[in-house]
Amino acid sequence: MKSVTFLFVASFGLGVGMAAAEETDVGKVLYDQYCSACHGFSGKGGGELTEILTVQVPQLTGLAKANDGEFPMLRVIHVIDGRSGLRAHMGPMPIFGEMFMSDAEEKLMGAVIETRGRILSIATYLESIQE
C-alpha cells in the first residue's frame, strides 16, 4: 500500500509540475501577444510602443525585488484584469479582462474560468521571469 501511495503522490506531483510548465508557456504566448508591445518581450521595457507613450513603462522582471523578494501575485492579477487602475492604461485596465471574455458566453461560468485562467497564466509567466 505504501508504494501505491508513493506512486500516486509522485504522479500527482509530476502532473502539477507539467501543468505549471504548460501554464507558463501559455502565459508567455499571451504576454508576447498582449503585453510585449509596451513591456518588451523580455519584460524589461522597451516595447515597440514605448516611444509614443507619455509615461515610463516599468520593468516587470523586478516586481519581486521591489516587494521584498516576494512576487506580488494578487496585485499583478488586479492590474491585468483591471481592478487596479493605472494612468498608462488610460485609467483602469479592464481591456484585457474584457478582451479575454467571449462575447456570446460572457455570463457563463466557462468563459469566466477561461478568462481567469488566461490572466493567471500571464501572472505566472511574469513570476517566472523575476530576477
mmCIF file of N, CA and C in Angstrom:
data_model
loop_
_atom_site.group_PDB
_atom_site.id
_atom_site.type_symbol
_atom_site.label_atom_id
_atom_site.label_comp_id
_atom_site.label_asym_id
_atom_site.label_seq_id
_atom_site.Cartn_x
_atom_site.Cartn_y
_atom_site.Cartn_z
ATOM 1 N N MET A 1 0.826 -1.192 0.000
ATOM 2 C CA MET A 1 0.000 0.000 0.000
ATOM 3 C C MET A 1 0.869 1.254 0.000
ATOM 4 N N LYS A 2 1.984 1.205 0.691
ATOM 5 C CA LYS A 2 2.890 2.344 0.791
ATOM 6 C C LYS A 2 3.403 2.749 -0.591
ATOM 7 N N SER A 3 3.766 1.749 -1.419
ATOM 8 C CA SER A 3 4.284 2.051 -2.752
ATOM 9 C C SER A 3 3.205 2.625 -3.650
ATOM 10 N N VAL A 4 1.955 2.198 -3.476
ATOM 11 C CA VAL A 4 0.853 2.748 -4.262
ATOM 12 C C VAL A 4 0.642 4.215 -3.905
ATOM 13 N N THR A 5 0.681 4.523 -2.623
ATOM 14 C CA THR A 5 0.533 5.909 -2.179
ATOM 15 C C THR A 5 1.659 6.764 -2.729
ATOM 16 N N PHE A 6 2.891 6.262 -2.658
ATOM 17 C CA PHE A 6 4.031 6.997 -3.187
ATOM 18 C C PHE A 6 3.865 7.228 -4.684
ATOM 19 N N LEU A 7 3.433 6.192 -5.407
ATOM 20 C CA LEU A 7 3.248 6.308 -6.855
ATOM 21 C C LEU A 7 2.197 7.366 -7.173
ATOM 22 N N PHE A 8 1.105 7.370 -6.412
ATOM 23 C CA PHE A 8 0.062 8.377 -6.616
ATOM 24 C C PHE A 8 0.591 9.788 -6.350
ATOM 25 N N VAL A 9 1.286 9.959 -5.234
ATOM 26 C CA VAL A 9 1.834 11.260 -4.870
ATOM 27 C C VAL A 9 2.858 11.705 -5.907
ATOM 28 N N ALA A 10 3.723 10.802 -6.338
ATOM 29 C CA ALA A 10 4.732 11.141 -7.345
ATOM 30 C C ALA A 10 4.059 11.515 -8.663
ATOM 31 N N SER A 11 3.034 10.772 -9.061
ATOM 32 C CA SER A 11 2.315 11.068 -10.300
ATOM 33 C C SER A 11 1.610 12.415 -10.205
ATOM 34 N N PHE A 12 0.980 12.663 -9.064
ATOM 35 C CA PHE A 12 0.295 13.932 -8.855
ATOM 36 C C PHE A 12 1.283 15.089 -8.943
ATOM 37 N N GLY A 13 2.432 14.929 -8.269
ATOM 38 C CA GLY A 13 3.467 15.966 -8.302
ATOM 39 C C GLY A 13 3.964 16.216 -9.708
ATOM 40 N N LEU A 14 4.156 15.149 -10.477
ATOM 41 C CA LEU A 14 4.598 15.284 -11.858
ATOM 42 C C LEU A 14 3.546 16.016 -12.675
ATOM 43 N N GLY A 15 2.271 15.668 -12.460
ATOM 44 C CA GLY A 15 1.187 16.333 -13.183
ATOM 45 C C GLY A 15 1.111 17.806 -12.858
ATOM 46 N N VAL A 16 1.275 18.155 -11.600
ATOM 47 C CA VAL A 16 1.253 19.557 -11.193
ATOM 48 C C VAL A 16 2.421 20.298 -11.829
ATOM 49 N N GLY A 17 3.602 19.674 -11.812
ATOM 50 C CA GLY A 17 4.772 20.290 -12.427
ATOM 51 C C GLY A 17 4.585 20.509 -13.913
ATOM 52 N N MET A 18 4.007 19.515 -14.584
ATOM 53 C CA MET A 18 3.757 19.647 -16.025
ATOM 54 C C MET A 18 2.715 20.730 -16.287
ATOM 55 N N ALA A 19 1.680 20.784 -15.456
ATOM 56 C CA ALA A 19 0.653 21.808 -15.621
ATOM 57 C C ALA A 19 1.251 23.190 -15.426
ATOM 58 N N ALA A 20 2.135 23.344 -14.445
ATOM 59 C CA ALA A 20 2.772 24.641 -14.213
ATOM 60 C C ALA A 20 3.636 25.028 -15.398
ATOM 61 N N ALA A 21 4.359 24.063 -15.981
ATOM 62 C CA ALA A 21 5.195 24.353 -17.144
ATOM 63 C C ALA A 21 4.328 24.767 -18.325
ATOM 64 N N GLU A 22 3.214 24.065 -18.527
ATOM 65 C CA GLU A 22 2.313 24.417 -19.621
ATOM 66 C C GLU A 22 1.696 25.788 -19.384
ATOM 67 N N GLU A 23 1.336 26.090 -18.137
ATOM 68 C CA GLU A 23 0.742 27.379 -17.821
ATOM 69 C C GLU A 23 1.719 28.511 -18.125
ATOM 70 N N THR A 24 2.991 28.290 -17.818
ATOM 71 C CA THR A 24 3.999 29.289 -18.116
ATOM 72 C C THR A 24 4.117 29.484 -19.620
ATOM 73 N N ASP A 25 4.076 28.400 -20.384
ATOM 74 C CA ASP A 25 4.145 28.510 -21.840
ATOM 75 C C ASP A 25 2.952 29.299 -22.381
ATOM 76 N N VAL A 26 1.758 29.006 -21.903
ATOM 77 C CA VAL A 26 0.564 29.743 -22.316
ATOM 78 C C VAL A 26 0.705 31.200 -21.895
ATOM 79 N N GLY A 27 1.192 31.414 -20.688
ATOM 80 C CA GLY A 27 1.392 32.772 -20.196
ATOM 81 C C GLY A 27 2.350 33.556 -21.054
ATOM 82 N N LYS A 28 3.426 32.926 -21.513
ATOM 83 C CA LYS A 28 4.389 33.608 -22.374
ATOM 84 C C LYS A 28 3.751 33.977 -23.708
ATOM 85 N N VAL A 29 2.997 33.071 -24.280
ATOM 86 C CA VAL A 29 2.325 33.349 -25.556
ATOM 87 C C VAL A 29 1.376 34.533 -25.386
ATOM 88 N N LEU A 30 0.574 34.518 -24.321
ATOM 89 C CA LEU A 30 -0.360 35.620 -24.068
ATOM 90 C C LEU A 30 0.388 36.915 -23.770
ATOM 91 N N TYR A 31 1.447 36.827 -22.967
ATOM 92 C CA TYR A 31 2.260 38.009 -22.659
ATOM 93 C C TYR A 31 2.831 38.601 -23.948
ATOM 94 N N ASP A 32 3.432 37.755 -24.773
ATOM 95 C CA ASP A 32 4.020 38.239 -26.033
ATOM 96 C C ASP A 32 2.971 38.925 -26.904
ATOM 97 N N GLN A 33 1.764 38.379 -26.917
ATOM 98 C CA GLN A 33 0.707 38.923 -27.755
ATOM 99 C C GLN A 33 0.112 40.218 -27.203
ATOM 100 N N TYR A 34 -0.108 40.289 -25.893
ATOM 101 C CA TYR A 34 -0.850 41.418 -25.332
ATOM 102 C C TYR A 34 -0.017 42.435 -24.556
ATOM 103 N N CYS A 35 1.150 42.053 -24.075
ATOM 104 C CA CYS A 35 1.897 42.920 -23.161
ATOM 105 C C CYS A 35 3.228 43.419 -23.711
ATOM 106 N N SER A 36 3.820 42.665 -24.611
ATOM 107 C CA SER A 36 5.179 42.963 -25.049
ATOM 108 C C SER A 36 5.297 44.257 -25.848
ATOM 109 N N ALA A 37 4.228 44.720 -26.461
ATOM 110 C CA ALA A 37 4.311 45.961 -27.237
ATOM 111 C C ALA A 37 4.751 47.131 -26.355
ATOM 112 N N CYS A 38 4.391 47.100 -25.094
ATOM 113 C CA CYS A 38 4.819 48.142 -24.156
ATOM 114 C C CYS A 38 5.956 47.666 -23.257
ATOM 115 N N HIS A 39 5.796 46.472 -22.702
ATOM 116 C CA HIS A 39 6.741 45.986 -21.692
ATOM 117 C C HIS A 39 7.931 45.236 -22.282
ATOM 118 N N GLY A 40 7.969 45.056 -23.592
ATOM 119 C CA GLY A 40 9.070 44.357 -24.247
ATOM 120 C C GLY A 40 8.962 42.854 -24.072
ATOM 121 N N PHE A 41 9.558 42.114 -24.993
ATOM 122 C CA PHE A 41 9.498 40.655 -24.927
ATOM 123 C C PHE A 41 10.205 40.103 -23.694
ATOM 124 N N SER A 42 11.177 40.828 -23.181
ATOM 125 C CA SER A 42 11.922 40.369 -22.009
ATOM 126 C C SER A 42 11.279 40.798 -20.693
ATOM 127 N N GLY A 43 10.285 41.690 -20.752
ATOM 128 C CA GLY A 43 9.671 42.204 -19.528
ATOM 129 C C GLY A 43 10.441 43.363 -18.929
ATOM 130 N N LYS A 44 11.462 43.825 -19.638
ATOM 131 C CA LYS A 44 12.307 44.898 -19.121
ATOM 132 C C LYS A 44 12.003 46.246 -19.768
ATOM 133 N N GLY A 45 10.860 46.363 -20.404
ATOM 134 C CA GLY A 45 10.509 47.608 -21.081
ATOM 135 C C GLY A 45 11.058 47.605 -22.491
ATOM 136 N N GLY A 46 10.936 48.739 -23.148
ATOM 137 C CA GLY A 46 11.491 48.863 -24.485
ATOM 138 C C GLY A 46 10.648 48.232 -25.569
ATOM 139 N N GLY A 47 9.362 48.036 -25.310
ATOM 140 C CA GLY A 47 8.484 47.516 -26.354
ATOM 141 C C GLY A 47 8.328 48.540 -27.464
ATOM 142 N N GLU A 48 7.831 48.099 -28.588
ATOM 143 C CA GLU A 48 7.754 48.969 -29.763
ATOM 144 C C GLU A 48 6.866 50.206 -29.573
ATOM 145 N N LEU A 49 5.956 50.185 -28.641
ATOM 146 C CA LEU A 49 5.097 51.351 -28.419
ATOM 147 C C LEU A 49 5.662 52.352 -27.416
ATOM 148 N N THR A 50 6.743 52.011 -26.745
ATOM 149 C CA THR A 50 7.253 52.900 -25.692
ATOM 150 C C THR A 50 7.671 54.263 -26.211
ATOM 151 N N GLU A 51 8.061 54.349 -27.464
ATOM 152 C CA GLU A 51 8.481 55.650 -27.986
ATOM 153 C C GLU A 51 7.332 56.634 -28.164
ATOM 154 N N ILE A 52 6.097 56.150 -28.161
ATOM 155 C CA ILE A 52 4.963 57.068 -28.284
ATOM 156 C C ILE A 52 4.189 57.238 -26.979
ATOM 157 N N LEU A 53 4.599 56.520 -25.948
ATOM 158 C CA LEU A 53 3.916 56.633 -24.657
ATOM 159 C C LEU A 53 4.387 57.869 -23.901
ATOM 160 N N THR A 54 3.507 58.414 -23.096
ATOM 161 C CA THR A 54 3.846 59.597 -22.302
ATOM 162 C C THR A 54 4.214 59.246 -20.866
ATOM 163 N N VAL A 55 4.186 57.960 -20.530
ATOM 164 C CA VAL A 55 4.579 57.504 -19.195
ATOM 165 C C VAL A 55 5.649 56.435 -19.343
ATOM 166 N N GLN A 56 6.470 56.304 -18.311
ATOM 167 C CA GLN A 56 7.522 55.299 -18.330
ATOM 168 C C GLN A 56 6.925 53.917 -18.065
ATOM 169 N N VAL A 57 7.370 52.941 -18.822
ATOM 170 C CA VAL A 57 6.887 51.569 -18.669
ATOM 171 C C VAL A 57 7.782 50.853 -17.654
ATOM 172 N N PRO A 58 7.183 50.251 -16.624
ATOM 173 C CA PRO A 58 8.012 49.592 -15.611
ATOM 174 C C PRO A 58 8.628 48.293 -16.109
ATOM 175 N N GLN A 59 9.773 47.950 -15.531
ATOM 176 C CA GLN A 59 10.387 46.655 -15.795
ATOM 177 C C GLN A 59 9.634 45.619 -14.975
ATOM 178 N N LEU A 60 9.077 44.655 -15.627
ATOM 179 C CA LEU A 60 8.272 43.648 -14.932
ATOM 180 C C LEU A 60 9.110 42.533 -14.328
ATOM 181 N N THR A 61 10.397 42.518 -14.630
ATOM 182 C CA THR A 61 11.270 41.475 -14.077
ATOM 183 C C THR A 61 11.737 41.804 -12.660
ATOM 184 N N GLY A 62 11.432 42.992 -12.168
ATOM 185 C CA GLY A 62 11.862 43.398 -10.837
ATOM 186 C C GLY A 62 10.734 43.542 -9.841
ATOM 187 N N LEU A 63 9.581 42.973 -10.149
ATOM 188 C CA LEU A 63 8.431 43.112 -9.255
ATOM 189 C C LEU A 63 8.678 42.444 -7.903
ATOM 190 N N ALA A 64 9.251 41.262 -7.918
ATOM 191 C CA ALA A 64 9.533 40.570 -6.651
ATOM 192 C C ALA A 64 10.588 41.325 -5.852
ATOM 193 N N LYS A 65 11.628 41.776 -6.517
ATOM 194 C CA LYS A 65 12.706 42.503 -5.831
ATOM 195 C C LYS A 65 12.156 43.770 -5.159
ATOM 196 N N ALA A 66 11.249 44.446 -5.830
ATOM 197 C CA ALA A 66 10.661 45.665 -5.276
ATOM 198 C C ALA A 66 9.656 45.369 -4.162
ATOM 199 N N ASN A 67 9.327 44.102 -3.984
ATOM 200 C CA ASN A 67 8.357 43.684 -2.974
ATOM 201 C C ASN A 67 9.017 42.757 -1.949
ATOM 202 N N ASP A 68 10.223 43.134 -1.522
ATOM 203 C CA ASP A 68 10.976 42.368 -0.523
ATOM 204 C C ASP A 68 11.183 40.907 -0.911
ATOM 205 N N GLY A 69 11.385 40.671 -2.209
ATOM 206 C CA GLY A 69 11.686 39.322 -2.681
ATOM 207 C C GLY A 69 10.492 38.430 -2.923
ATOM 208 N N GLU A 70 9.301 38.929 -2.675
ATOM 209 C CA GLU A 70 8.099 38.117 -2.870
ATOM 210 C C GLU A 70 7.302 38.661 -4.048
ATOM 211 N N PHE A 71 6.975 37.793 -4.991
ATOM 212 C CA PHE A 71 6.210 38.215 -6.159
ATOM 213 C C PHE A 71 4.797 38.593 -5.736
ATOM 214 N N PRO A 72 4.343 39.796 -6.074
ATOM 215 C CA PRO A 72 3.008 40.268 -5.647
ATOM 216 C C PRO A 72 1.904 39.759 -6.580
ATOM 217 N N MET A 73 1.660 38.464 -6.540
ATOM 218 C CA MET A 73 0.741 37.808 -7.479
ATOM 219 C C MET A 73 -0.633 38.477 -7.532
ATOM 220 N N LEU A 74 -1.249 38.697 -6.397
ATOM 221 C CA LEU A 74 -2.597 39.263 -6.389
ATOM 222 C C LEU A 74 -2.605 40.669 -6.989
ATOM 223 N N ARG A 75 -1.621 41.480 -6.658
ATOM 224 C CA ARG A 75 -1.536 42.838 -7.208
ATOM 225 C C ARG A 75 -1.360 42.793 -8.727
ATOM 226 N N VAL A 76 -0.533 41.874 -9.206
ATOM 227 C CA VAL A 76 -0.313 41.730 -10.646
ATOM 228 C C VAL A 76 -1.607 41.310 -11.337
ATOM 229 N N ILE A 77 -2.311 40.358 -10.766
ATOM 230 C CA ILE A 77 -3.590 39.920 -11.337
ATOM 231 C C ILE A 77 -4.571 41.084 -11.389
ATOM 232 N N HIS A 78 -4.637 41.884 -10.341
ATOM 233 C CA HIS A 78 -5.556 43.018 -10.305
ATOM 234 C C HIS A 78 -5.201 44.075 -11.344
ATOM 235 N N VAL A 79 -3.939 44.243 -11.640
ATOM 236 C CA VAL A 79 -3.538 45.187 -12.685
ATOM 237 C C VAL A 79 -3.953 44.644 -14.045
ATOM 238 N N ILE A 80 -3.705 43.369 -14.292
ATOM 239 C CA ILE A 80 -4.035 42.786 -15.593
ATOM 240 C C ILE A 80 -5.541 42.782 -15.834
ATOM 241 N N ASP A 81 -6.326 42.420 -14.823
ATOM 242 C CA ASP A 81 -7.767 42.294 -15.054
ATOM 243 C C ASP A 81 -8.533 43.606 -14.899
ATOM 244 N N GLY A 82 -7.842 44.668 -14.509
ATOM 245 C CA GLY A 82 -8.480 45.973 -14.491
ATOM 246 C C GLY A 82 -8.953 46.466 -13.148
ATOM 247 N N ARG A 83 -8.768 45.699 -12.094
ATOM 248 C CA ARG A 83 -9.230 46.152 -10.782
ATOM 249 C C ARG A 83 -8.352 47.253 -10.214
ATOM 250 N N SER A 84 -7.117 47.361 -10.685
ATOM 251 C CA SER A 84 -6.215 48.433 -10.244
ATOM 252 C C SER A 84 -5.967 49.348 -11.423
ATOM 253 N N GLY A 85 -6.472 50.551 -11.356
ATOM 254 C CA GLY A 85 -6.294 51.479 -12.462
ATOM 255 C C GLY A 85 -4.876 51.999 -12.554
ATOM 256 N N LEU A 86 -4.386 52.129 -13.755
ATOM 257 C CA LEU A 86 -3.064 52.685 -13.997
ATOM 258 C C LEU A 86 -3.171 53.778 -15.049
ATOM 259 N N ARG A 87 -2.518 54.893 -14.821
ATOM 260 C CA ARG A 87 -2.570 56.004 -15.756
ATOM 261 C C ARG A 87 -2.111 55.590 -17.151
ATOM 262 N N ALA A 88 -1.094 54.755 -17.218
ATOM 263 C CA ALA A 88 -0.560 54.337 -18.512
ATOM 264 C C ALA A 88 -1.573 53.564 -19.339
ATOM 265 N N HIS A 89 -2.546 52.982 -18.672
ATOM 266 C CA HIS A 89 -3.557 52.213 -19.384
ATOM 267 C C HIS A 89 -4.837 53.015 -19.566
ATOM 268 N N MET A 90 -4.706 54.331 -19.537
ATOM 269 C CA MET A 90 -5.846 55.242 -19.701
ATOM 270 C C MET A 90 -6.893 55.007 -18.626
ATOM 271 N N GLY A 91 -6.452 54.829 -17.422
ATOM 272 C CA GLY A 91 -7.351 54.536 -16.313
ATOM 273 C C GLY A 91 -7.284 53.059 -16.021
ATOM 274 N N PRO A 92 -8.389 52.483 -15.607
ATOM 275 C CA PRO A 92 -8.377 51.053 -15.312
ATOM 276 C C PRO A 92 -7.998 50.245 -16.548
ATOM 277 N N MET A 93 -7.446 49.071 -16.337
ATOM 278 C CA MET A 93 -7.004 48.239 -17.441
ATOM 279 C C MET A 93 -7.973 47.085 -17.678
ATOM 280 N N PRO A 94 -9.271 47.359 -17.772
ATOM 281 C CA PRO A 94 -10.211 46.258 -17.986
ATOM 282 C C PRO A 94 -10.164 45.721 -19.395
ATOM 283 N N ILE A 95 -9.426 46.405 -20.265
ATOM 284 C CA ILE A 95 -9.374 45.964 -21.647
ATOM 285 C C ILE A 95 -8.984 44.498 -21.753
ATOM 286 N N PHE A 96 -8.049 44.037 -20.921
ATOM 287 C CA PHE A 96 -7.627 42.655 -21.028
ATOM 288 C C PHE A 96 -8.631 41.711 -20.396
ATOM 289 N N GLY A 97 -9.217 42.091 -19.293
ATOM 290 C CA GLY A 97 -10.267 41.266 -18.713
ATOM 291 C C GLY A 97 -11.418 41.108 -19.686
ATOM 292 N N GLU A 98 -11.820 42.183 -20.327
ATOM 293 C CA GLU A 98 -12.897 42.147 -21.301
ATOM 294 C C GLU A 98 -12.473 41.419 -22.578
ATOM 295 N N MET A 99 -11.240 41.649 -23.012
ATOM 296 C CA MET A 99 -10.761 41.045 -24.256
ATOM 297 C C MET A 99 -10.748 39.529 -24.171
ATOM 298 N N PHE A 100 -10.436 39.000 -22.999
ATOM 299 C CA PHE A 100 -10.354 37.564 -22.859
ATOM 300 C C PHE A 100 -11.727 36.917 -22.712
ATOM 301 N N MET A 101 -12.766 37.711 -22.565
ATOM 302 C CA MET A 101 -14.107 37.160 -22.426
ATOM 303 C C MET A 101 -14.698 36.895 -23.797
ATOM 304 N N SER A 102 -15.423 35.830 -23.917
ATOM 305 C CA SER A 102 -16.155 35.529 -25.142
ATOM 306 C C SER A 102 -17.435 36.349 -25.124
ATOM 307 N N ASP A 103 -17.747 37.042 -26.205
ATOM 308 C CA ASP A 103 -18.953 37.865 -26.245
ATOM 309 C C ASP A 103 -20.213 37.032 -26.032
ATOM 310 N N ALA A 104 -20.299 35.910 -26.692
ATOM 311 C CA ALA A 104 -21.501 35.083 -26.620
ATOM 312 C C ALA A 104 -21.653 34.404 -25.264
ATOM 313 N N GLU A 105 -20.551 34.130 -24.601
ATOM 314 C CA GLU A 105 -20.610 33.379 -23.357
ATOM 315 C C GLU A 105 -20.180 34.200 -22.151
ATOM 316 N N GLU A 106 -20.252 35.507 -22.278
ATOM 317 C CA GLU A 106 -19.752 36.413 -21.259
ATOM 318 C C GLU A 106 -20.226 36.069 -19.855
ATOM 319 N N LYS A 107 -21.453 35.667 -19.708
ATOM 320 C CA LYS A 107 -22.021 35.413 -18.386
ATOM 321 C C LYS A 107 -21.861 33.959 -17.934
ATOM 322 N N LEU A 108 -21.404 33.104 -18.818
ATOM 323 C CA LEU A 108 -21.294 31.693 -18.464
ATOM 324 C C LEU A 108 -20.039 31.416 -17.655
ATOM 325 N N MET A 109 -20.133 30.476 -16.748
ATOM 326 C CA MET A 109 -19.020 30.134 -15.864
ATOM 327 C C MET A 109 -17.785 29.723 -16.656
ATOM 328 N N GLY A 110 -17.948 28.986 -17.729
ATOM 329 C CA GLY A 110 -16.815 28.542 -18.538
ATOM 330 C C GLY A 110 -15.993 29.710 -19.057
ATOM 331 N N ALA A 111 -16.662 30.750 -19.517
ATOM 332 C CA ALA A 111 -15.953 31.920 -20.035
ATOM 333 C C ALA A 111 -15.219 32.647 -18.916
ATOM 334 N N VAL A 112 -15.832 32.729 -17.751
ATOM 335 C CA VAL A 112 -15.198 33.384 -16.611
ATOM 336 C C VAL A 112 -13.951 32.614 -16.196
ATOM 337 N N ILE A 113 -14.074 31.306 -16.131
ATOM 338 C CA ILE A 113 -12.931 30.476 -15.751
ATOM 339 C C ILE A 113 -11.824 30.601 -16.784
ATOM 340 N N GLU A 114 -12.174 30.612 -18.059
ATOM 341 C CA GLU A 114 -11.169 30.750 -19.119
ATOM 342 C C GLU A 114 -10.456 32.093 -19.012
ATOM 343 N N THR A 115 -11.210 33.151 -18.778
ATOM 344 C CA THR A 115 -10.619 34.481 -18.635
ATOM 345 C C THR A 115 -9.665 34.520 -17.449
ATOM 346 N N ARG A 116 -10.106 34.008 -16.325
ATOM 347 C CA ARG A 116 -9.250 33.997 -15.141
ATOM 348 C C ARG A 116 -8.005 33.146 -15.367
ATOM 349 N N GLY A 117 -8.167 32.060 -16.095
ATOM 350 C CA GLY A 117 -7.026 31.207 -16.411
ATOM 351 C C GLY A 117 -5.996 31.926 -17.265
ATOM 352 N N ARG A 118 -6.453 32.699 -18.224
ATOM 353 C CA ARG A 118 -5.532 33.448 -19.080
ATOM 354 C C ARG A 118 -4.783 34.510 -18.276
ATOM 355 N N ILE A 119 -5.512 35.208 -17.436
ATOM 356 C CA ILE A 119 -4.887 36.240 -16.607
ATOM 357 C C ILE A 119 -3.883 35.601 -15.651
ATOM 358 N N LEU A 120 -4.260 34.496 -15.026
ATOM 359 C CA LEU A 120 -3.347 33.798 -14.127
ATOM 360 C C LEU A 120 -2.124 33.275 -14.886
ATOM 361 N N SER A 121 -2.319 32.836 -16.118
ATOM 362 C CA SER A 121 -1.195 32.353 -16.921
ATOM 363 C C SER A 121 -0.187 33.466 -17.177
ATOM 364 N N ILE A 122 -0.667 34.664 -17.484
ATOM 365 C CA ILE A 122 0.240 35.797 -17.692
ATOM 366 C C ILE A 122 0.967 36.121 -16.390
ATOM 367 N N ALA A 123 0.227 36.168 -15.291
ATOM 368 C CA ALA A 123 0.844 36.483 -13.992
ATOM 369 C C ALA A 123 1.876 35.428 -13.608
ATOM 370 N N THR A 124 1.575 34.161 -13.859
ATOM 371 C CA THR A 124 2.517 33.082 -13.547
ATOM 372 C C THR A 124 3.763 33.196 -14.422
ATOM 373 N N TYR A 125 3.579 33.556 -15.677
ATOM 374 C CA TYR A 125 4.737 33.778 -16.548
ATOM 375 C C TYR A 125 5.598 34.920 -15.997
ATOM 376 N N LEU A 126 4.960 36.007 -15.594
ATOM 377 C CA LEU A 126 5.726 37.139 -15.038
ATOM 378 C C LEU A 126 6.486 36.707 -13.788
ATOM 379 N N GLU A 127 5.878 35.883 -12.968
ATOM 380 C CA GLU A 127 6.573 35.378 -11.783
ATOM 381 C C GLU A 127 7.809 34.577 -12.186
ATOM 382 N N SER A 128 7.715 33.856 -13.305
ATOM 383 C CA SER A 128 8.839 33.006 -13.730
ATOM 384 C C SER A 128 10.009 33.786 -14.291
ATOM 385 N N ILE A 129 9.828 35.073 -14.636
ATOM 386 C CA ILE A 129 10.928 35.844 -15.224
ATOM 387 C C ILE A 129 11.516 36.848 -14.244
ATOM 388 N N GLN A 130 11.210 36.695 -12.974
ATOM 389 C CA GLN A 130 11.748 37.613 -11.972
ATOM 390 C C GLN A 130 13.249 37.425 -11.806
ATOM 391 N N GLU A 131 13.943 38.520 -11.605
ATOM 392 C CA GLU A 131 15.404 38.490 -11.413
ATOM 393 C C GLU A 131 15.748 38.516 -9.946
#
